[in-house]
mmCIF file of C-alpha atoms and ligand atoms in Angstrom:
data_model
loop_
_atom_site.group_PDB
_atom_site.id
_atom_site.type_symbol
_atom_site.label_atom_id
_atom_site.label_comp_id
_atom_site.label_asym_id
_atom_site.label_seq_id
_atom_site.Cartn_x
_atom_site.Cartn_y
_atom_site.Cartn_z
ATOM 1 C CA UNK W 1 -16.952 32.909 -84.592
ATOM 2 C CA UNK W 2 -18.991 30.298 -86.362
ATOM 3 C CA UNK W 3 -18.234 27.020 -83.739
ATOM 4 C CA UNK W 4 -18.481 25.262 -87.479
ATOM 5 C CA UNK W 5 -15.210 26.342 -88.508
ATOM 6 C CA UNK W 6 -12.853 26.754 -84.913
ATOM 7 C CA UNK W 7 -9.288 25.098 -86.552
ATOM 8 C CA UNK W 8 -7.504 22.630 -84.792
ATOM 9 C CA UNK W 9 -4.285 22.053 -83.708
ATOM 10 C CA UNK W 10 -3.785 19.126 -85.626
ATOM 11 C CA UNK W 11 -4.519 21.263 -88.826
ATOM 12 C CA UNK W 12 -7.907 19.914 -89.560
ATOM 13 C CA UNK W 13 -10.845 21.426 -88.574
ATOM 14 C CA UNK W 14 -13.370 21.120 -85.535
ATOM 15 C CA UNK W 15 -16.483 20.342 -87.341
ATOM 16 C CA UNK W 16 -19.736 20.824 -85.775
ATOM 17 C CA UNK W 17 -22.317 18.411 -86.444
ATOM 18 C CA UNK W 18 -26.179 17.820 -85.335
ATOM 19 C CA UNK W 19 -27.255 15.189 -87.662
ATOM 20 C CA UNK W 20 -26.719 11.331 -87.500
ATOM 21 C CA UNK W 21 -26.307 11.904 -91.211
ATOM 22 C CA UNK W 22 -23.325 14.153 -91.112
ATOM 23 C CA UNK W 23 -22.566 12.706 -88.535
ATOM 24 C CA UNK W 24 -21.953 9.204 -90.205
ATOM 25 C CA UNK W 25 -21.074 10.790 -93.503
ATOM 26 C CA UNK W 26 -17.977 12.114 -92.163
ATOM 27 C CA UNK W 27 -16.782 9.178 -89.739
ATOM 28 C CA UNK W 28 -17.446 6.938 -92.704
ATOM 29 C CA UNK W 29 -14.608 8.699 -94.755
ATOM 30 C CA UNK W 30 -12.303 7.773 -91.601
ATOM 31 C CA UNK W 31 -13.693 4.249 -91.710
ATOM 32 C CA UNK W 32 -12.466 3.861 -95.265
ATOM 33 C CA UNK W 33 -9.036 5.281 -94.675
ATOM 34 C CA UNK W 34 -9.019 2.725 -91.787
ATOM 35 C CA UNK W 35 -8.201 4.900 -89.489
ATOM 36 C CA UNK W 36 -9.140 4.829 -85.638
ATOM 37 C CA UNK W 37 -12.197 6.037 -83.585
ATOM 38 C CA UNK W 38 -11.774 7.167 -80.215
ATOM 39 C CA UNK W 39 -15.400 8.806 -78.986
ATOM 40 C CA UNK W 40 -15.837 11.487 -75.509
ATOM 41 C CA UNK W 41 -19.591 11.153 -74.852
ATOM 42 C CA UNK W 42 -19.928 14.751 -72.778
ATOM 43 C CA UNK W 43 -22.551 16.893 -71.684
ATOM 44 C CA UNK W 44 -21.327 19.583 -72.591
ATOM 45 C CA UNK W 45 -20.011 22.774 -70.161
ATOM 46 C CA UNK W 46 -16.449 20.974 -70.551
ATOM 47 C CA UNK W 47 -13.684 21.320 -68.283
ATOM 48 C CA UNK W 48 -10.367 20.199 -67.697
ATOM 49 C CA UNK W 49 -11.278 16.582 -66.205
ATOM 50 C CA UNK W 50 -13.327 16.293 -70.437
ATOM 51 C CA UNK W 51 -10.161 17.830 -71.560
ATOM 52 C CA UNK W 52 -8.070 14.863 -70.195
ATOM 53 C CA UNK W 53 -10.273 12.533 -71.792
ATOM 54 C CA UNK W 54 -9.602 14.295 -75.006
ATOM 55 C CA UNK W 55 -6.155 13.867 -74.865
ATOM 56 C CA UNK W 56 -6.054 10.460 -73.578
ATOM 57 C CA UNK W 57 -8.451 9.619 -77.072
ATOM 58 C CA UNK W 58 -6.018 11.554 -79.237
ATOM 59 C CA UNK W 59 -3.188 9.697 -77.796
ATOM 60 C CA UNK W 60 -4.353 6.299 -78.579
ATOM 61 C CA UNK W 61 -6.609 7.245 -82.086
ATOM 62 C CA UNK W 62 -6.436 8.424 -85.051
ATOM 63 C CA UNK W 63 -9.586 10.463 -84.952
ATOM 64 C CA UNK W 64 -11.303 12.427 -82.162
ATOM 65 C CA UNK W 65 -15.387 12.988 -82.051
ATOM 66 C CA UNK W 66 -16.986 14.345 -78.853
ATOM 67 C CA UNK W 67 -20.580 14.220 -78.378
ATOM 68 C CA UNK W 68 -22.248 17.460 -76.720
ATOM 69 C CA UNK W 69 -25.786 16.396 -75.605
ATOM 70 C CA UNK W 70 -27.577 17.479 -72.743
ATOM 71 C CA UNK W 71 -29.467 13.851 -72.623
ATOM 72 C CA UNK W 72 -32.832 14.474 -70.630
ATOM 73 C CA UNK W 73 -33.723 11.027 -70.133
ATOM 74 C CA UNK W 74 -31.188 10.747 -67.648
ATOM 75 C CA UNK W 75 -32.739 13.421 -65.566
ATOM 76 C CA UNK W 76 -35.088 12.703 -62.709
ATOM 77 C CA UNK W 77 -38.263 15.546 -62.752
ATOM 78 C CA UNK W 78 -37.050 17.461 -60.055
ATOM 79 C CA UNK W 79 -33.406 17.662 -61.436
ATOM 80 C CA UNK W 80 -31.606 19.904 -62.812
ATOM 81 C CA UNK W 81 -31.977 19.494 -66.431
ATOM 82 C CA UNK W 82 -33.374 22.646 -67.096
ATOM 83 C CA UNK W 83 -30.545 24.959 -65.746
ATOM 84 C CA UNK W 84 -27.593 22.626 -66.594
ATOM 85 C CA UNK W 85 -25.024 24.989 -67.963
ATOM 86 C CA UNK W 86 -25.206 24.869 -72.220
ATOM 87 C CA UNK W 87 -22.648 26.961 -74.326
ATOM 88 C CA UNK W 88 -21.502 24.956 -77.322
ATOM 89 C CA UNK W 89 -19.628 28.084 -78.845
ATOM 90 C CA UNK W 90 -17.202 28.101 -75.655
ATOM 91 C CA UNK W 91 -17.062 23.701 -75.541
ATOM 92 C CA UNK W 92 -15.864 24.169 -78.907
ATOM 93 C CA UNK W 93 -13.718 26.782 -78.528
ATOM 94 C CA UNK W 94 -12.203 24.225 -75.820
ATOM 95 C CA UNK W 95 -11.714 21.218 -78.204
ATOM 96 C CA UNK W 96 -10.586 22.141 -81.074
ATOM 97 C CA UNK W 97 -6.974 23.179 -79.543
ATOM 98 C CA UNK W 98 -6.855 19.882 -78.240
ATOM 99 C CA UNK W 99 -7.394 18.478 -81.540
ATOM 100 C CA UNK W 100 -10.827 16.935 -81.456
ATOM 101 C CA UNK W 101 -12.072 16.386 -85.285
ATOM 102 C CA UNK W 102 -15.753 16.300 -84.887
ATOM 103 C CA UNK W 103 -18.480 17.540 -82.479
ATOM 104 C CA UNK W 104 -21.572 15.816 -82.994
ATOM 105 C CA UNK W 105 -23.937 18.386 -80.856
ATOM 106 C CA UNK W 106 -27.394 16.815 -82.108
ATOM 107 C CA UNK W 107 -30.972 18.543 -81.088
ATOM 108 C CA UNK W 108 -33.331 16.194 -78.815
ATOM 109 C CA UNK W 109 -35.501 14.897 -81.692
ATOM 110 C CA UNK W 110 -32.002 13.699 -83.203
ATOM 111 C CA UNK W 111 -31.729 11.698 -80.356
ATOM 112 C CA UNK W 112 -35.071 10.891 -79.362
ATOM 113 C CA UNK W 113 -37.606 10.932 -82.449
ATOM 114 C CA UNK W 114 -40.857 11.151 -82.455
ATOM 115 C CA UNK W 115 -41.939 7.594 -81.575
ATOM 116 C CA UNK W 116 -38.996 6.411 -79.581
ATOM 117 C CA UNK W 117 -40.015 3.882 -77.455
ATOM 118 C CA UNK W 118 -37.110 1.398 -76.402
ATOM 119 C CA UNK W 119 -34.625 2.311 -73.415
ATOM 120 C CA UNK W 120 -32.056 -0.139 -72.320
ATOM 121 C CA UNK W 121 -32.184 -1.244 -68.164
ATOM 122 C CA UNK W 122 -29.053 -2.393 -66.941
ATOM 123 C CA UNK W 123 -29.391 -4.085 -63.766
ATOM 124 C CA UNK W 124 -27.237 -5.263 -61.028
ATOM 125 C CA UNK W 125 -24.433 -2.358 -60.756
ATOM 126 C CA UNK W 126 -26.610 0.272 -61.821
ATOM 127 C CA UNK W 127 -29.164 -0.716 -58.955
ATOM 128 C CA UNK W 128 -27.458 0.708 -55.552
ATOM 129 C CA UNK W 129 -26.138 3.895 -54.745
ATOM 130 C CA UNK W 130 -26.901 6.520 -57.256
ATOM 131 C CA UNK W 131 -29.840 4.238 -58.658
ATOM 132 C CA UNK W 132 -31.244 4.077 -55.694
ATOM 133 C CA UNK W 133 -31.167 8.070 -54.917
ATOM 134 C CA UNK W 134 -31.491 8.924 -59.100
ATOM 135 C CA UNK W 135 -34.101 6.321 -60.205
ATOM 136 C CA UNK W 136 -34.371 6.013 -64.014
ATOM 137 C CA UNK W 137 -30.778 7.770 -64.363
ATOM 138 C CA UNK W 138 -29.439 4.749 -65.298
ATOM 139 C CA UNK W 139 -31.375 3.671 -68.090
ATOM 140 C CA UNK W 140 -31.023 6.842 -69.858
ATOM 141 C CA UNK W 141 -27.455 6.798 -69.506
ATOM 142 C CA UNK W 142 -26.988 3.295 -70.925
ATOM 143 C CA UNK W 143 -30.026 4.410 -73.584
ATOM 144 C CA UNK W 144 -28.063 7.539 -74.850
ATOM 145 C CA UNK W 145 -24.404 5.481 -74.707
ATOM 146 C CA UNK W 146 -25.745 2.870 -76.522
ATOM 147 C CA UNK W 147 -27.433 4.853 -79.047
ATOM 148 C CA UNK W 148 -24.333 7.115 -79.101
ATOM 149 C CA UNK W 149 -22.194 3.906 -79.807
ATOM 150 C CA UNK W 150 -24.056 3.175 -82.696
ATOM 151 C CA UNK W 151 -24.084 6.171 -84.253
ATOM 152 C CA UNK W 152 -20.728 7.162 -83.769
ATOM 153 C CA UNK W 153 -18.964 3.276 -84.012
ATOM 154 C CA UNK W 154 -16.020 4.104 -82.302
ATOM 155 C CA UNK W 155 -13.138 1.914 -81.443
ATOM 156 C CA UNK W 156 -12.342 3.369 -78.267
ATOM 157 C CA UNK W 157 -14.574 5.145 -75.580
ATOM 158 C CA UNK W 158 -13.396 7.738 -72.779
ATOM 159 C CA UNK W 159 -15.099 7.815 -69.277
ATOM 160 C CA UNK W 160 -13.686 9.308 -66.298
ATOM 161 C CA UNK W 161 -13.988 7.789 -63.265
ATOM 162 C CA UNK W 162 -15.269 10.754 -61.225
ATOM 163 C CA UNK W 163 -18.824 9.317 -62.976
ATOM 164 C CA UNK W 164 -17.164 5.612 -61.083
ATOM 165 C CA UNK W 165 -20.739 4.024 -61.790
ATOM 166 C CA UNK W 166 -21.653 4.667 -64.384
ATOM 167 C CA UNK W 167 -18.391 3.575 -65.915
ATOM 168 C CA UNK W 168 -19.521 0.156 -64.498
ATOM 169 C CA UNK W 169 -23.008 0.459 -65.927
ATOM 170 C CA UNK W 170 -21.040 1.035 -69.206
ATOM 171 C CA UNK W 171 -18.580 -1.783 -69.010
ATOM 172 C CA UNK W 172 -21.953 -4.082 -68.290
ATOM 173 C CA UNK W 173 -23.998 -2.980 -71.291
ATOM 174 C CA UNK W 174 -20.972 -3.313 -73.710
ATOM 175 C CA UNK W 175 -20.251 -6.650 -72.460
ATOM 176 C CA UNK W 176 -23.583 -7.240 -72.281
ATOM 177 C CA UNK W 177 -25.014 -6.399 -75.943
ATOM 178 C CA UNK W 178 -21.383 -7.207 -77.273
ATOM 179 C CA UNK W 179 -21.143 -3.968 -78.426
ATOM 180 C CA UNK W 180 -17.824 -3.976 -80.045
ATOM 181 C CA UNK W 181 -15.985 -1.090 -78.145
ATOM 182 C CA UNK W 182 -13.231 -0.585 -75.793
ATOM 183 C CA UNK W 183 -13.970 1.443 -72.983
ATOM 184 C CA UNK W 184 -11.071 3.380 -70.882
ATOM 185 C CA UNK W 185 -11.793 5.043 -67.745
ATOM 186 C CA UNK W 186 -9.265 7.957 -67.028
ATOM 187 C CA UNK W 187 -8.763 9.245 -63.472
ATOM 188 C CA UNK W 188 -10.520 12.072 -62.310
ATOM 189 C CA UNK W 189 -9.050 15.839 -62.624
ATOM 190 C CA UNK W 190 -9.267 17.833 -59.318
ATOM 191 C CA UNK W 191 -8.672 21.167 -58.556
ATOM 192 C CA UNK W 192 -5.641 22.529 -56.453
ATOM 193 C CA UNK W 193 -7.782 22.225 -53.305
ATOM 194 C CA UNK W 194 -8.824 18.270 -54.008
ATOM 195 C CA UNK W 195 -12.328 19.391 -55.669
ATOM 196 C CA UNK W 196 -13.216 17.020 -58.360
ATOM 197 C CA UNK W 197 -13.971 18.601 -61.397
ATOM 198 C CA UNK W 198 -17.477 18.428 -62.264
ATOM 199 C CA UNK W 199 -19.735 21.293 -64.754
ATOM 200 C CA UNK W 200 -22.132 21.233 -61.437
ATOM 201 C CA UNK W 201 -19.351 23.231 -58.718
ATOM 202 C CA UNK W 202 -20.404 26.109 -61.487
ATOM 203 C CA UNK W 203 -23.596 26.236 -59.528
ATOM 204 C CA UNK W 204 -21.801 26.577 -55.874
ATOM 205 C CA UNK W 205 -21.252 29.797 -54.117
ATOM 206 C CA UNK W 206 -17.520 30.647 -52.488
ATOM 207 C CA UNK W 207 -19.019 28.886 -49.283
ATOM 208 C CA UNK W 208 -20.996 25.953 -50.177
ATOM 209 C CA UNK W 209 -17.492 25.544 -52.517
ATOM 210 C CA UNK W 210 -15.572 25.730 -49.615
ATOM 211 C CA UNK W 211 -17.726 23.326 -47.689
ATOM 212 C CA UNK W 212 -18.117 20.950 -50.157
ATOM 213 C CA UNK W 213 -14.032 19.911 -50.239
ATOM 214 C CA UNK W 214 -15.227 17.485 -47.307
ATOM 215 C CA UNK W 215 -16.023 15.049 -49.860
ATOM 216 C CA UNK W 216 -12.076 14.881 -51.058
ATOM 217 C CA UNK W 217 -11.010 15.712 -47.773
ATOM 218 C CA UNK W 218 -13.061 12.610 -46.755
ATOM 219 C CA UNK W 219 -11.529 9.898 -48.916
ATOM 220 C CA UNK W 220 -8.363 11.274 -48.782
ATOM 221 C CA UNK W 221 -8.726 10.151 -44.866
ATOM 222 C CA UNK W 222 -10.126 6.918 -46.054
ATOM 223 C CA UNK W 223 -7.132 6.757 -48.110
ATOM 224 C CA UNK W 224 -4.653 7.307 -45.387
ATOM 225 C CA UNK W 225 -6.594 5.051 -43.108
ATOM 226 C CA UNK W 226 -6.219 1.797 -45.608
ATOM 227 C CA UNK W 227 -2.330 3.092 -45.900
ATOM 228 C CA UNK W 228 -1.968 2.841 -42.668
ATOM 229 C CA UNK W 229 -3.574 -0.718 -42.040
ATOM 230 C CA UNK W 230 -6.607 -0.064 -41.628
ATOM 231 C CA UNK W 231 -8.988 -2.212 -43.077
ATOM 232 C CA UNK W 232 -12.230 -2.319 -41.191
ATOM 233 C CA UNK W 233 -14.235 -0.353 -43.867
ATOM 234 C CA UNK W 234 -17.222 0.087 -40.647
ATOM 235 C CA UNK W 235 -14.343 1.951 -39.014
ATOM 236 C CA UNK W 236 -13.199 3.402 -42.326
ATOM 237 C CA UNK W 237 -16.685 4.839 -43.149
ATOM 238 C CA UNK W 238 -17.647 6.366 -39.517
ATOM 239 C CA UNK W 239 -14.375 8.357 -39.465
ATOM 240 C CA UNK W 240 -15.024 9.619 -42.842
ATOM 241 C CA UNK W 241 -18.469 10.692 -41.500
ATOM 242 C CA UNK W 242 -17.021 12.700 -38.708
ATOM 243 C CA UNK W 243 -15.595 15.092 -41.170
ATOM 244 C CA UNK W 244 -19.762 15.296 -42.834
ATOM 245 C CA UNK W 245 -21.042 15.943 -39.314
ATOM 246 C CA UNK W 246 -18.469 18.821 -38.846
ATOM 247 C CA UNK W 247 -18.626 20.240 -41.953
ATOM 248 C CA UNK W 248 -22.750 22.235 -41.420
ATOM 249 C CA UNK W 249 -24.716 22.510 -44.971
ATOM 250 C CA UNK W 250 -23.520 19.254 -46.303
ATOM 251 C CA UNK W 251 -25.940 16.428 -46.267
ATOM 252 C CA UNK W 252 -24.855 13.122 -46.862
ATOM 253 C CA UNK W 253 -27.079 11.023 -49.544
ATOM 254 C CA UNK W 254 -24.738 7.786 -49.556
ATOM 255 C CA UNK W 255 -21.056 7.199 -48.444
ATOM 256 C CA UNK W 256 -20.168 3.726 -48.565
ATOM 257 C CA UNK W 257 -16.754 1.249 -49.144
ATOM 258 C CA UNK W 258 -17.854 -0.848 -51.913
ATOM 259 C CA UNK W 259 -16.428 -3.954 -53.745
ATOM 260 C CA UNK W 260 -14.822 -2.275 -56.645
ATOM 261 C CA UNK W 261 -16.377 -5.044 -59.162
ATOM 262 C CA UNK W 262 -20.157 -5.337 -57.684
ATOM 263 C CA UNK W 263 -20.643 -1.940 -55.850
ATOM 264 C CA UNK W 264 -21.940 -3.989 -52.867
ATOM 265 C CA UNK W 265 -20.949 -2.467 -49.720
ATOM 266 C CA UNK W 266 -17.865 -4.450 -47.937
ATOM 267 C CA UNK W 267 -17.068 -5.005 -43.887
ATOM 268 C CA UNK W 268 -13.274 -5.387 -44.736
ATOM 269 C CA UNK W 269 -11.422 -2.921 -47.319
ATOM 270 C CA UNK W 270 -8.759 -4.631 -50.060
ATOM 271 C CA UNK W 271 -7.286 -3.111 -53.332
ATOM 272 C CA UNK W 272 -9.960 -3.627 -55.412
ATOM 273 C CA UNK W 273 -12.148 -1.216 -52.630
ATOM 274 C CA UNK W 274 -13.797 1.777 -53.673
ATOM 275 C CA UNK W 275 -14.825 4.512 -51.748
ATOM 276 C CA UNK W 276 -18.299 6.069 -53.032
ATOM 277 C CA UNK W 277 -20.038 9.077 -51.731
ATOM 278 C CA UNK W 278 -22.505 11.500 -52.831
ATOM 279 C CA UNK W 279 -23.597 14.567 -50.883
ATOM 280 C CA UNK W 280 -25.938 17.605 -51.232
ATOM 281 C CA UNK W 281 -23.894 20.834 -50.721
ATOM 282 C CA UNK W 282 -27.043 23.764 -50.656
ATOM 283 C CA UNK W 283 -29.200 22.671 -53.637
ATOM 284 C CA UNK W 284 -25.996 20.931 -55.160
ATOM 285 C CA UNK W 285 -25.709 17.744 -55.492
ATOM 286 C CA UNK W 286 -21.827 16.514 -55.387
ATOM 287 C CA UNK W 287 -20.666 13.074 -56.234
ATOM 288 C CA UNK W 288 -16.710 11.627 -55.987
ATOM 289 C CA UNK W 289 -15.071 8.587 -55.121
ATOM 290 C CA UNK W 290 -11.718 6.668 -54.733
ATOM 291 C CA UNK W 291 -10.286 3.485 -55.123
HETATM 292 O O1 PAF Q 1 -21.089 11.477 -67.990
HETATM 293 C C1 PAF Q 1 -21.830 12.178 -68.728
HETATM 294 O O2 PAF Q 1 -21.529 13.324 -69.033
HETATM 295 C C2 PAF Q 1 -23.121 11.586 -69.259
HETATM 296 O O3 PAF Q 1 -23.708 10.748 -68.324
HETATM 297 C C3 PAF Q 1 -22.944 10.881 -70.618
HETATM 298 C C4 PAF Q 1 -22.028 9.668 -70.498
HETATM 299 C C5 PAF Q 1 -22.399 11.844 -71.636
HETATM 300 C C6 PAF Q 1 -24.308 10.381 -71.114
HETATM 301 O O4 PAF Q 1 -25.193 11.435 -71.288
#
């Protein structure tokens, strides 16, 4: 079936768009009627941690667009941009039950014209930790969001907070360039077995699956430590470690106890802690956190 015309469950259709044109032609139409914009910026390959975000936009709006856009700024050379999964037939297929209006899936040069020449550098939070092991992902995150903001205007915008940085780098830029959008970050989805969802675990065989639940297994320790009164996050973070250096094929790129607000890493853990790791499971590379 033509992705163009999938119906919705809301009775209107699931649109498929790839210009900034059509794009603004038909959010423009919702503009007039006054009615609300909440905006999904995805990658595409969706799942049901993209699906949540979905519903949490059609709960709160009165309109739904997702953006489908394998950005490849925001990929360092010897990433995986090339083989990250693509099918926009079975993403749209996904949404339109779930009653998202409008998939704006645009080509590259939609994005990035011939010419472009201005990317937008958020410091401070988007320095440490996955800045410092994915330099430049940053900037084309915040360059894509923020060109995705303006071309899509919405009044609300879904993150999850699997992605727990970059929701900061987000928050930053919008407050930042007073770009006049609320964000919402909505908790991560996991799978029966504590996973967090993610369109990578599609590259994982049954074993490097299997061995890459340390991560959740990990802060759900960290979790039960700071229930239980623990709050040396030194003590916190080399019990968590045990579980890495048990667990053979995973390699540890960062696990820290952060300060919730500036991602610097803490010596004592309080509410407002969060627990970052990310970890290379075979060629994999797995990220997941917890406040
Ligand atoms: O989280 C993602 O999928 C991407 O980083 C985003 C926000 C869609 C920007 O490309």
């Amino acid at each position: 079936m033509n992705p163009a015309s999938i119906p919705s469950t809301t009775g209107h259709e699931c649109r498929v768009v790839g210009s900034h044109a059509e794009l603004r032609a038909a959010i423009q139409a919702w503009r007039a009627a006054k009615q609300t914009i909440g905006f999904v910026p995805t990658m595409g390959a969706l799942h049901a941690g993209h699906l949540s975000l979905v519903d949490a936009a059609r709960a709160e709006c009165d309109r739904v667009v997702v953006s489908i856009f394998v950005n490849p700024t925001q990929f360092g050379p010897n990433e995986d941009f090339e083989r990250y999964p693509r099918n926009l037939q079975a993403d749209v297929a996904l949404l339109a039950p779930r009653g998202a209006e409008l998939v704006f899936a645009p080509q590259p040069a939609e994005i990035y014209p011939p010419g472009h020449a201005t990317m937008v550098e958020v410091s401070g939070v988007a320095n440490p930790w996955e800045g410092a092991f994915r330099p430049g992902h940053f900037r084309g995150v915040a360059t894509v969001v923020l060109k995705l903001f303006n071309m899509v205007a919405p009044d609300v915008a879904f993150f999850g907070q699997k992605d727990f940085q970059q929701s900061l780098v987000v928050r930053r830029l919008v407050a930042d360039l007073n770009v006049p959008v609320v964000v919402r970050v909505c908790p991560t989805m996991r799978e029966a077995d504590g996973l967090a969802m993610s369109s990578r675990t599609a590259y994982l065989s049954t074993e490097d699956r299997r061995r890459g639940l340390v991560l959740s297994r990990s802060l759900k320790l960290a979790t039960e430590l700071f229930a239980a009164g623990e709050r040396d996050a030194h003590q916190i973070m080399a019990r968590m470690r045990e579980l890495f250096v048990a667990t053979p094929g995973v390699t540890i790129d960062y696990l820290s106890l952060a300060d919730g607000d500036t991602l610097a890493e803490v010596d004592r853990a309080t509410a407002n802690t969060v627990a970052l790791i990310a970890a290379r499971v075979g060629n994999v590379r797995l990220i997941d956190n917890c406040l």
